Coordinates of C-alpha atoms in Angstrom, one line a residue:
Chain Z
M60 CA -44.7 45.7 -2.7
T61 CA -42.2 47.5 -0.5
S62 CA -41.1 44.2 1.0
R63 CA -39.7 43.1 -2.4
T64 CA -37.6 46.2 -2.8
L65 CA -34.7 45.3 -0.5
P66 CA -34.1 41.8 -1.9
R67 CA -34.3 43.2 -5.4
L68 CA -31.8 45.9 -4.5
L69 CA -29.4 43.3 -3.1
Q70 CA -29.6 41.2 -6.2
A71 CA -29.4 44.1 -8.6
P72 CA -25.6 44.5 -8.8
A73 CA -25.0 40.8 -9.6
V74 CA -27.9 40.6 -12.1
L75 CA -26.9 43.8 -13.8
L76 CA -23.2 42.9 -14.1
L77 CA -24.0 39.5 -15.5
L78 CA -26.5 41.0 -17.9
V79 CA -24.0 43.5 -19.2
W80 CA -21.3 40.8 -19.4
M81 CA -23.6 38.6 -21.4
L82 CA -25.4 41.1 -23.6
V83 CA -22.7 43.6 -24.7
P84 CA -20.2 41.1 -26.1
L85 CA -22.9 38.8 -27.2
G86 CA -24.7 41.7 -28.9
M87 CA -21.5 42.8 -30.7
T88 CA -20.8 39.2 -31.7
L89 CA -24.3 38.9 -33.1
F90 CA -23.8 42.2 -35.1
F91 CA -20.4 41.1 -36.4
S92 CA -21.8 37.8 -37.5
F93 CA -24.1 39.5 -40.0
I94 CA -21.6 41.8 -41.6
R95 CA -18.4 41.4 -43.6
Y96 CA -15.7 42.2 -41.2
V97 CA -12.0 41.2 -41.6
L98 CA -8.9 42.5 -39.9
N99 CA -6.7 42.8 -43.0
S100 CA -7.8 43.2 -46.5
L101 CA -5.8 45.0 -49.2
R102 CA -8.5 44.4 -51.8
R103 CA -11.5 45.6 -49.8
P104 CA -10.2 48.0 -47.1
E105 CA -13.8 49.1 -46.3
W106 CA -14.4 45.6 -44.8
T107 CA -11.9 46.3 -42.0
T108 CA -14.2 48.6 -40.1
P109 CA -17.4 47.2 -38.7
S110 CA -20.3 49.0 -40.3
L111 CA -23.9 48.3 -41.4
D112 CA -22.8 49.2 -45.0
N113 CA -21.1 45.8 -45.1
W114 CA -24.2 43.8 -44.3
R115 CA -23.9 40.2 -45.3
G116 CA -27.1 38.7 -44.0
W117 CA -26.7 35.0 -43.4
G118 CA -23.6 34.9 -45.6
N119 CA -21.1 34.3 -42.7
Y120 CA -23.2 31.4 -41.4
E121 CA -23.5 29.9 -44.9
Y122 CA -19.7 30.2 -45.3
V123 CA -19.0 28.5 -42.0
L124 CA -21.6 25.8 -42.5
Y125 CA -21.0 24.9 -46.1
Q126 CA -17.6 26.2 -47.3
A127 CA -15.3 26.1 -44.3
K128 CA -15.0 22.3 -44.0
D129 CA -14.0 22.2 -40.3
F130 CA -17.2 23.3 -38.6
W131 CA -18.9 19.9 -38.3
F132 CA -15.6 18.2 -37.5
A133 CA -15.1 20.7 -34.7
V134 CA -18.7 20.2 -33.3
Q135 CA -18.1 16.4 -33.4
N136 CA -14.7 16.7 -31.8
S137 CA -16.0 19.0 -29.1
L138 CA -18.7 16.5 -28.2
F139 CA -16.3 13.6 -28.5
I140 CA -13.9 15.2 -26.1
V141 CA -16.5 16.3 -23.6
G142 CA -18.3 12.9 -23.8
S143 CA -15.2 10.8 -23.4
V144 CA -13.9 12.9 -20.5
I145 CA -17.3 12.6 -18.7
V146 CA -17.5 8.8 -19.2
L147 CA -13.9 8.3 -18.0
T148 CA -14.0 10.5 -15.0
V149 CA -17.4 9.1 -13.8
G150 CA -16.3 5.5 -14.3
L151 CA -12.8 6.0 -12.7
G152 CA -14.2 8.3 -10.0
L153 CA -16.8 5.7 -8.9
A154 CA -14.2 2.9 -8.8
I155 CA -11.7 4.9 -6.9
A156 CA -14.3 6.4 -4.5
V157 CA -15.5 2.9 -3.6
L158 CA -11.9 1.7 -3.2
V159 CA -10.9 4.4 -0.7
N160 CA -14.2 4.4 1.1
R161 CA -12.9 2.1 3.9
A162 CA -10.3 3.0 6.4
F163 CA -6.8 1.7 5.7
P164 CA -3.2 2.8 6.6
G165 CA -2.3 6.1 5.0
R166 CA -5.8 6.9 3.8
G167 CA -5.3 10.6 4.5
I168 CA -2.2 10.8 2.3
V169 CA -3.8 8.7 -0.4
R170 CA -6.6 11.2 -0.4
V171 CA -4.3 14.2 -0.7
M172 CA -2.4 12.6 -3.5
L173 CA -5.6 11.7 -5.4
I174 CA -7.0 15.1 -5.2
S175 CA -3.9 17.1 -6.2
P176 CA -4.3 17.1 -10.0
F177 CA -7.6 19.0 -9.7
F178 CA -5.6 22.1 -8.5
V179 CA -3.1 22.2 -11.3
M180 CA -3.4 25.0 -13.8
P181 CA -4.8 23.7 -17.1
A182 CA -1.9 25.3 -19.0
V183 CA 0.7 23.5 -16.8
N184 CA -1.3 20.3 -17.1
A185 CA -1.1 20.4 -20.9
V186 CA 2.5 21.4 -21.1
L187 CA 3.5 18.8 -18.6
W188 CA 1.7 15.9 -20.3
I189 CA 2.4 16.6 -23.9
N190 CA 6.1 17.3 -23.4
M191 CA 7.4 15.4 -20.4
I192 CA 5.1 12.4 -20.4
L193 CA 3.6 11.7 -23.8
D194 CA 6.4 12.9 -26.1
P195 CA 7.4 10.0 -28.3
V196 CA 11.1 10.8 -28.1
L197 CA 12.0 12.7 -25.0
G198 CA 8.9 12.1 -22.8
L199 CA 8.5 9.1 -20.5
N200 CA 6.4 7.5 -23.3
G201 CA 9.5 7.5 -25.6
L202 CA 11.9 6.6 -22.9
A203 CA 9.8 3.6 -21.8
V204 CA 9.5 2.2 -25.3
E205 CA 13.2 2.8 -25.9
G206 CA 13.9 0.9 -22.7
L207 CA 11.6 -1.9 -23.7
N208 CA 13.4 -2.2 -27.1
S209 CA 16.8 -2.4 -25.6
L210 CA 15.6 -5.0 -23.2
V211 CA 14.3 -7.1 -26.0
T212 CA 17.6 -6.6 -27.9
S213 CA 19.7 -7.8 -24.9
L214 CA 17.3 -10.8 -24.5
Q215 CA 18.0 -11.8 -28.0
T216 CA 21.6 -12.7 -27.1
M217 CA 20.3 -15.2 -24.5
P218 CA 21.3 -18.8 -25.4
L219 CA 18.0 -20.6 -25.7
L220 CA 15.2 -18.1 -25.6
G221 CA 17.1 -15.7 -27.8
G222 CA 15.6 -17.1 -30.9
F223 CA 12.1 -16.5 -29.5
F224 CA 12.9 -12.8 -28.7
S225 CA 14.4 -12.1 -32.1
L226 CA 11.0 -12.7 -33.5
W227 CA 9.7 -9.7 -31.6
P228 CA 9.2 -6.5 -33.6
E229 CA 10.7 -3.3 -32.6
F230 CA 8.2 -1.2 -30.7
E231 CA 7.3 2.2 -31.9
P232 CA 6.2 4.9 -29.4
L233 CA 2.8 6.3 -30.0
S234 CA 2.9 9.9 -31.1
F235 CA 0.3 12.2 -29.7
R236 CA 0.7 15.0 -32.2
A237 CA -1.4 13.7 -35.0
T238 CA -5.0 14.9 -35.3
Q239 CA -6.8 12.0 -33.8
T240 CA -4.1 11.0 -31.3
S241 CA -3.9 14.5 -30.0
A242 CA -7.6 14.5 -29.2
I243 CA -6.8 11.4 -27.1
A244 CA -4.0 13.2 -25.4
V245 CA -6.4 16.0 -24.5
I246 CA -8.9 13.5 -23.2
I247 CA -6.1 11.8 -21.1
M248 CA -4.9 15.1 -19.5
V249 CA -8.4 16.5 -18.9
A250 CA -9.6 13.2 -17.4
W251 CA -6.5 13.1 -15.2
Q252 CA -7.3 16.6 -13.9
W253 CA -11.1 16.0 -13.4
T254 CA -11.2 12.4 -12.1
P255 CA -10.1 13.7 -8.6
F256 CA -13.0 16.1 -8.7
A257 CA -15.4 13.1 -9.3
V258 CA -13.6 11.1 -6.6
L259 CA -13.9 13.9 -4.1
I260 CA -17.6 14.3 -4.6
F261 CA -18.5 10.6 -4.7
M262 CA -16.3 9.9 -1.7
T263 CA -18.2 12.5 0.3
S264 CA -21.5 11.2 -0.8
L265 CA -20.6 7.6 0.0
Q266 CA -20.0 8.5 3.6
S267 CA -23.7 9.3 4.0
E268 CA -24.8 6.0 2.6
D269 CA -27.3 4.1 4.8
Q270 CA -25.1 1.4 6.5
Q271 CA -28.1 -0.4 8.0
Q272 CA -29.6 -0.9 4.6
K273 CA -26.2 -2.3 3.5
E274 CA -26.0 -4.7 6.4
A275 CA -29.5 -5.9 5.8
A276 CA -28.5 -6.6 2.2
I277 CA -25.5 -8.6 3.3
L278 CA -27.7 -10.6 5.6
D279 CA -30.0 -11.3 2.6
G280 CA -27.0 -12.7 0.9
A281 CA -26.4 -9.9 -1.6
N282 CA -22.9 -10.0 -3.1
A283 CA -20.7 -6.9 -3.5
W284 CA -21.7 -6.2 -7.0
S285 CA -25.4 -6.3 -6.4
Q286 CA -24.9 -4.1 -3.3
F287 CA -23.1 -1.6 -5.5
R288 CA -25.7 -1.8 -8.3
N289 CA -28.9 -1.7 -6.2
L290 CA -27.9 0.5 -3.2
T291 CA -24.7 2.5 -3.9
L292 CA -25.4 3.5 -7.5
P293 CA -29.0 4.9 -6.8
H294 CA -27.6 6.7 -3.8
L295 CA -25.0 8.4 -6.0
A296 CA -27.5 9.4 -8.8
R297 CA -27.5 13.0 -7.8
P298 CA -23.8 13.4 -7.3
I299 CA -23.2 11.8 -10.7
A300 CA -25.6 14.3 -12.3
I301 CA -23.7 17.1 -10.7
V302 CA -20.4 15.9 -11.8
V303 CA -21.7 15.5 -15.4
M304 CA -23.2 19.0 -15.4
I305 CA -20.3 20.9 -14.0
Q306 CA -17.9 19.1 -16.3
A307 CA -20.1 19.8 -19.3
I308 CA -20.0 23.5 -18.4
F309 CA -16.2 23.6 -18.1
H310 CA -15.2 21.3 -21.0
L311 CA -17.4 22.7 -23.7
S312 CA -15.2 25.8 -23.6
L313 CA -11.9 23.9 -23.3
Y314 CA -9.2 25.9 -24.9
A315 CA -5.8 25.9 -23.3
E316 CA -5.3 22.2 -23.6
I317 CA -6.3 22.1 -27.3
E318 CA -4.1 25.0 -28.1
I319 CA -1.0 23.7 -26.4
V320 CA -1.4 20.1 -27.6
S321 CA -2.6 20.6 -31.1
R322 CA -1.4 23.8 -32.5
G323 CA -1.9 23.5 -36.2
N324 CA -2.3 19.7 -36.5
G325 CA -6.0 19.8 -37.3
N326 CA -7.4 18.6 -33.9
K327 CA -9.8 21.3 -32.9
N328 CA -13.0 22.0 -31.0
L329 CA -15.5 24.8 -31.5
P330 CA -13.7 27.4 -29.3
Y331 CA -10.4 26.6 -31.1
L332 CA -12.1 27.0 -34.5
I333 CA -13.5 30.3 -33.5
G334 CA -10.0 31.4 -32.4
E335 CA -8.6 30.3 -35.8
F336 CA -11.2 32.3 -37.7
A337 CA -10.7 35.3 -35.5
S338 CA -7.1 35.7 -36.7
N339 CA -8.6 37.5 -39.7
N340 CA -12.2 36.8 -40.5
I341 CA -14.2 38.3 -37.6
G342 CA -17.5 37.8 -39.4
A343 CA -17.0 34.0 -39.7
A344 CA -15.6 33.8 -36.1
S345 CA -18.7 35.6 -34.8
A346 CA -21.1 33.4 -36.8
T347 CA -19.3 30.3 -35.4
G348 CA -19.4 31.9 -31.9
I349 CA -23.2 32.4 -32.2
M350 CA -23.6 28.8 -33.2
A351 CA -21.4 27.6 -30.3
V352 CA -23.6 29.6 -28.0
V353 CA -26.7 27.8 -29.4
L354 CA -25.0 24.4 -29.0
A355 CA -24.0 25.2 -25.4
N356 CA -27.5 26.3 -24.6
I357 CA -29.0 23.1 -26.0
V358 CA -26.7 21.1 -23.8
A359 CA -27.5 23.4 -20.9
I360 CA -31.2 23.2 -21.2
F361 CA -30.9 19.4 -21.5
L362 CA -28.8 19.2 -18.3
L363 CA -30.8 21.6 -16.3
R364 CA -34.0 19.7 -17.1
I365 CA -32.4 16.6 -15.6
I366 CA -31.1 18.1 -12.4
G367 CA -32.3 21.6 -12.1
K368 CA -35.4 20.6 -10.1
S369 CA -33.6 18.5 -7.5
L370 CA -31.1 21.2 -6.8
M371 CA -33.7 23.6 -5.5
D372 CA -35.1 21.3 -2.9
Chain F
M122 CA -7.6 -15.8 7.1
N123 CA -10.5 -15.9 4.8
Q124 CA -10.8 -14.3 1.4
K125 CA -12.5 -11.3 2.7
T126 CA -10.0 -10.2 5.2
I127 CA -7.1 -10.7 2.8
F128 CA -8.9 -8.3 0.5
A129 CA -9.7 -5.8 3.2
R130 CA -6.2 -5.9 4.7
F131 CA -3.9 -6.2 1.8
I132 CA -5.5 -5.9 -1.6
R133 CA -7.7 -2.8 -1.1
P134 CA -4.9 -0.7 0.5
S135 CA -2.3 -1.6 -2.1
L136 CA -4.7 -0.9 -4.9
A137 CA -5.6 2.4 -3.4
W138 CA -2.0 3.3 -2.9
G139 CA -1.2 2.2 -6.5
V140 CA -3.9 4.4 -7.9
A141 CA -2.9 7.4 -5.8
I142 CA 0.7 7.1 -6.8
L143 CA -0.3 6.9 -10.5
F144 CA -2.4 10.0 -10.2
F145 CA 0.2 11.9 -8.3
F146 CA 3.1 10.8 -10.4
P147 CA 2.9 13.6 -13.1
I148 CA 3.1 16.2 -10.3
F149 CA 5.9 14.4 -8.6
W150 CA 7.7 14.1 -11.9
M151 CA 7.4 17.8 -12.6
V152 CA 8.8 18.8 -9.2
F153 CA 11.5 16.1 -9.6
T154 CA 12.6 17.3 -13.1
S155 CA 12.7 20.9 -11.9
F156 CA 15.9 20.0 -10.0
K157 CA 17.6 18.7 -13.1
T158 CA 19.6 20.8 -15.6
D159 CA 18.0 21.1 -19.0
A160 CA 20.6 18.8 -20.4
D161 CA 20.2 16.1 -17.8
A162 CA 16.4 16.2 -18.0
V163 CA 16.4 14.5 -21.4
K164 CA 19.1 11.9 -20.8
P165 CA 17.7 8.4 -19.9
E166 CA 20.8 7.7 -17.8
Y167 CA 19.9 10.5 -15.4
L168 CA 16.2 9.5 -15.2
F169 CA 16.3 8.8 -11.5
L170 CA 19.8 9.5 -10.4
F171 CA 21.2 12.9 -10.9
T172 CA 22.9 15.8 -9.1
P173 CA 20.1 18.1 -8.0
T174 CA 20.5 21.8 -8.8
F175 CA 18.6 25.0 -8.1
E176 CA 19.9 26.5 -11.3
N177 CA 16.4 26.4 -12.9
Y178 CA 14.8 28.3 -10.0
V179 CA 17.6 30.9 -10.0
N180 CA 17.3 31.3 -13.7
M181 CA 13.5 31.6 -13.5
T182 CA 13.7 34.5 -11.1
E183 CA 16.5 36.2 -12.8
N184 CA 15.6 35.9 -16.5
Y185 CA 11.9 35.2 -16.6
D186 CA 10.8 37.9 -14.2
Y187 CA 8.8 35.2 -12.3
W188 CA 8.0 37.5 -9.4
R189 CA 6.2 40.1 -11.6
F190 CA 3.9 37.4 -13.0
A191 CA 3.4 35.9 -9.5
V192 CA 2.6 39.3 -8.0
N193 CA 0.1 40.0 -10.8
S194 CA -1.5 36.6 -10.1
V195 CA -1.9 37.3 -6.4
I196 CA -3.2 40.9 -7.0
T197 CA -5.8 39.9 -9.6
S198 CA -6.9 36.7 -7.8
V199 CA -7.3 38.4 -4.4
F200 CA -9.1 41.4 -5.6
A201 CA -11.3 39.4 -8.0
T202 CA -12.3 37.1 -5.1
V203 CA -13.1 40.1 -2.9
L204 CA -15.1 41.8 -5.6
T205 CA -17.0 38.6 -6.4
L206 CA -17.9 38.1 -2.8
V207 CA -19.0 41.7 -2.3
V208 CA -21.4 41.4 -5.2
G209 CA -22.3 37.8 -4.6
V210 CA -23.0 37.7 -0.9
P211 CA -26.0 40.2 -0.9
A212 CA -27.5 38.6 -4.0
A213 CA -27.2 35.1 -2.7
Y214 CA -28.5 36.3 0.7
A215 CA -31.6 37.8 -0.9
M216 CA -32.3 34.8 -3.0
A217 CA -32.0 32.4 -0.1
F218 CA -33.9 34.3 2.6
D219 CA -36.4 36.2 0.5
P220 CA -36.9 34.2 -2.7
G221 CA -39.3 35.7 -5.2
R222 CA -41.2 34.0 -8.0
H223 CA -38.3 34.2 -10.4
T224 CA -35.4 33.4 -8.1
K225 CA -35.0 29.9 -9.5
D226 CA -35.0 31.2 -13.1
I227 CA -32.4 33.9 -12.2
L228 CA -30.2 31.2 -10.7
V229 CA -30.4 29.0 -13.7
W230 CA -29.8 31.9 -16.0
M231 CA -26.8 32.9 -14.1
L232 CA -25.3 29.5 -14.4
S233 CA -26.1 29.5 -18.1
T234 CA -23.8 32.5 -18.6
K235 CA -21.0 30.2 -17.7
M236 CA -21.7 28.2 -20.8
L237 CA -21.1 31.2 -23.1
P238 CA -18.0 30.1 -25.1
A239 CA -15.3 32.7 -24.2
A240 CA -13.9 32.4 -27.7
A241 CA -17.2 33.7 -29.1
V242 CA -16.9 37.0 -27.3
L243 CA -13.1 37.4 -27.2
Y244 CA -12.9 39.7 -30.2
P245 CA -15.6 42.1 -29.0
M246 CA -14.0 42.2 -25.6
T247 CA -10.6 43.0 -27.1
F248 CA -12.1 45.6 -29.4
L249 CA -14.0 47.3 -26.6
T250 CA -11.3 47.3 -24.0
K251 CA -8.6 48.4 -26.4
N252 CA -10.4 50.9 -28.6
F253 CA -13.1 52.4 -26.4
L254 CA -12.3 51.9 -22.8
G255 CA -8.5 51.9 -22.9
I256 CA -8.3 49.3 -20.1
F257 CA -6.6 46.5 -22.1
D258 CA -3.8 44.9 -20.1
T259 CA -4.7 46.5 -16.8
H260 CA -5.2 44.8 -13.4
F261 CA -8.6 46.5 -13.3
L262 CA -9.8 44.7 -16.4
I263 CA -8.5 41.3 -15.3
I264 CA -10.1 41.7 -11.9
I265 CA -13.4 42.6 -13.4
V266 CA -13.3 39.7 -15.9
L267 CA -12.3 37.1 -13.3
S268 CA -15.1 38.3 -11.1
L269 CA -17.7 38.0 -13.8
I270 CA -16.7 34.5 -14.9
N271 CA -16.8 33.3 -11.3
L272 CA -19.8 35.2 -10.1
P273 CA -22.4 32.5 -11.2
I274 CA -20.6 29.7 -9.4
V275 CA -20.0 31.8 -6.3
I276 CA -23.7 32.9 -6.1
W277 CA -24.8 29.3 -6.4
M278 CA -22.5 28.1 -3.7
L279 CA -23.4 30.9 -1.3
F280 CA -27.1 30.4 -2.0
T281 CA -26.9 26.7 -1.0
Y282 CA -24.9 27.6 2.2
F283 CA -27.4 30.3 3.2
K284 CA -30.3 28.1 2.5
E285 CA -29.2 25.7 5.2
I286 CA -29.5 28.4 7.9
P287 CA -32.8 28.0 9.6
K288 CA -35.1 30.9 8.8
E289 CA -36.4 31.0 12.4
I290 CA -33.1 32.4 13.6
I291 CA -33.5 35.3 11.2
E292 CA -37.1 35.8 12.2
A293 CA -36.1 35.9 15.9
G294 CA -33.5 38.5 15.1
K295 CA -36.1 40.6 13.3
M296 CA -38.4 40.4 16.3
D297 CA -35.6 41.7 18.5
G298 CA -35.4 44.7 16.1
V299 CA -32.1 43.8 14.4
N300 CA -31.8 45.7 11.1
I301 CA -30.6 44.1 7.8
W302 CA -26.9 44.8 8.3
G303 CA -27.0 43.6 11.8
E304 CA -28.8 40.5 10.5
I305 CA -26.1 39.8 8.0
K306 CA -23.2 40.7 10.3
D307 CA -24.3 39.2 13.6
I308 CA -26.4 36.2 12.5
V309 CA -25.8 35.0 9.0
L310 CA -22.1 35.6 8.6
P311 CA -21.1 33.7 11.8
L312 CA -23.3 30.8 10.8
A313 CA -22.2 30.7 7.2
W314 CA -18.5 31.4 7.9
G315 CA -17.3 28.0 6.8
G316 CA -19.2 28.1 3.6
L317 CA -18.1 31.6 2.9
A318 CA -14.4 30.6 3.4
S319 CA -14.6 27.6 1.1
T320 CA -16.4 29.7 -1.6
A321 CA -13.7 32.3 -1.4
L322 CA -11.1 29.7 -1.7
L323 CA -12.5 28.0 -4.7
C324 CA -13.1 31.3 -6.3
F325 CA -9.4 32.1 -5.7
I326 CA -8.3 28.8 -7.2
F327 CA -10.4 29.3 -10.3
C328 CA -9.0 32.9 -10.7
W329 CA -5.4 31.7 -10.2
N330 CA -5.8 28.9 -12.8
E331 CA -7.7 30.9 -15.4
A332 CA -5.9 30.9 -18.7
Y333 CA -8.1 32.1 -21.4
W334 CA -8.9 35.7 -20.6
T335 CA -5.7 36.4 -18.6
V336 CA -3.6 35.3 -21.6
R337 CA -5.6 37.2 -24.2
L338 CA -6.5 40.4 -22.5
T339 CA -2.9 41.2 -21.3
T340 CA 0.4 41.8 -22.8
T341 CA 2.9 42.8 -20.1
E342 CA 1.5 45.0 -17.4
A343 CA -1.1 42.7 -15.9
A344 CA 0.1 39.3 -17.2
T345 CA -0.3 36.5 -14.8
L346 CA 1.4 33.2 -14.3
S347 CA -0.8 31.5 -16.9
K348 CA 0.8 33.9 -19.4
L349 CA 4.2 33.0 -18.2
I350 CA 3.5 29.3 -18.8
E351 CA 2.0 30.0 -22.2
G352 CA 5.0 32.0 -23.2
N353 CA 7.5 29.3 -22.2
R354 CA 5.9 26.2 -23.6
A355 CA 7.2 26.6 -27.1
P356 CA 10.7 25.1 -27.3
E357 CA 9.8 21.5 -27.3
G358 CA 11.7 19.1 -25.2
L359 CA 15.0 20.8 -24.8
F360 CA 14.1 22.8 -21.7
F361 CA 12.3 20.3 -19.5
G362 CA 14.2 21.5 -16.4
R363 CA 13.4 25.1 -16.9
L364 CA 9.8 24.3 -17.8
S365 CA 9.3 22.2 -14.7
A366 CA 10.7 24.8 -12.4
V367 CA 8.3 27.5 -13.8
S368 CA 5.4 25.1 -13.7
T369 CA 6.2 24.0 -10.1
A370 CA 6.4 27.6 -9.0
A371 CA 3.1 28.4 -10.8
V372 CA 1.0 25.6 -9.4
G373 CA 2.8 25.0 -6.1
P374 CA 1.0 27.6 -3.9
I375 CA -2.5 26.6 -5.2
V376 CA -2.0 22.8 -4.8
V377 CA -0.8 23.3 -1.2
L378 CA -3.8 25.6 -0.6
G379 CA -6.0 22.9 -2.1
W380 CA -4.7 20.2 0.2
F381 CA -5.7 22.2 3.3
C382 CA -9.2 22.7 2.3
Q383 CA -10.2 19.7 0.2
K384 CA -13.0 18.7 2.7
Q385 CA -14.7 22.1 2.6
L386 CA -14.5 22.3 -1.1
V387 CA -16.9 19.4 -1.7
R388 CA -20.0 21.0 -0.4
G389 CA -19.4 24.2 -2.3
L390 CA -18.7 22.4 -5.6
T391 CA -21.8 20.4 -5.5
F392 CA -24.0 23.3 -4.7
G393 CA -24.8 21.6 -1.4
A394 CA -26.5 18.7 -3.0
V395 CA -24.1 16.1 -1.6
K396 CA -24.0 15.9 2.2

């Protein structure tokens, strides 16, 4: 089979590099996950060097699953964040793509503005949102609520309606630094960044929609909603699948946003939990890592089943 | 005017503009704030009216060593993109024009390596590069890592571009006695030029924005702009002006680059599935 030699040779560097990239760290992680391995231990200094003598079997996994209480919370939170972001971006993306699908004055500029968030560095995205926009005191969130309160206070001095406004409570700005609200902050900023991606892809796909079919539907008296449901949505099935898949790939390993928004307040996803363990307990971090790999692969298999086939045609 | 034309002429455009302004606002606000002093940036009375200053940008280049981080970002992103293409182009080429029985499996497997949580292999990577290889905090390491994490996406994108080139053209070239390098150089590359450019661009953007490995596998020597941002985010609130200037300088080049090539990016990102 000499005819296969050249293609194999051409693929070899890429395949080998990725194989090494996957197997060496993964192999080491697998090994560490079965031994006792900590970075600092005064009591048991022998645990600070990775060695087969410190074999622990499934001990690290049992510790992570049963004793360290955060594992299931982190899994749940990972899926919550990924799921919410996907729903938001696909929903908003569809609406915006349909909205800008027709020509109107300044469409080019609108498109450029809409797409910009996608190019912003995730670290900048997080810093920008949590400090300058969502901060309950100094951010726009805090300033807006403060402004609203002072408006209400000044309205209370009005002659007739003043009595009505004095019944209003003082508004409290929402803080995004608690466990649950900071997960929402993460969802907002990631959705802000990735909605443009969905818009871009749906917009391109809409341009290839069959216009004759649409006109026929209009002649048949189909309203806008049923046109969207019965023609546009099926046409967008594949782009939607792609948006979902790519986002799942990227968001399952979300880290910068979580770290910047939620340092130490309990909001965590799996990668962040691994990072926390890794500050000392490498064994537990590795066990969590292996389980994260398993989770990612379950999601991957599921997604590739759905769209893998159509991608190859 | 009936209901329909009112919608088409007024409501749709204003809605679209409204949404666009909403989405662009955080970026505008960042650039806007970067011209305020740190003190002005948190005062409501200077929310929109203030005396613009370049103080933050001067401070950034003088005290934060901005250019060193920026140069590192450019070096690592450029070389990583080149390396990824050098490895990716032949592989994608072979897969598209000479697919074997396992080509599809290899492609899917490659993509699945993207799902490996970086946090799971961070410790082994630090351990290996620090204790065994001695390449921790070098440009070399960052370039290799950036190439590896982008290789799967790049191969997928190139694969879909190459697949759109009619095989007959290649066959005709073969008949004329063109060898493999001639085939790539004279036939494939000119035809796939647009695809290649947009792949390179997207790869560059992803490299530039990468914040996990570049922050954790560097200390000073090879630290990129993501590291600069990570290092400056701590003092909450009080340094909005400074923070905005650094952020603007970090994302500015890449956002502008993105504007110029938004159209080409679509096909690449969707693996050619959206036409």
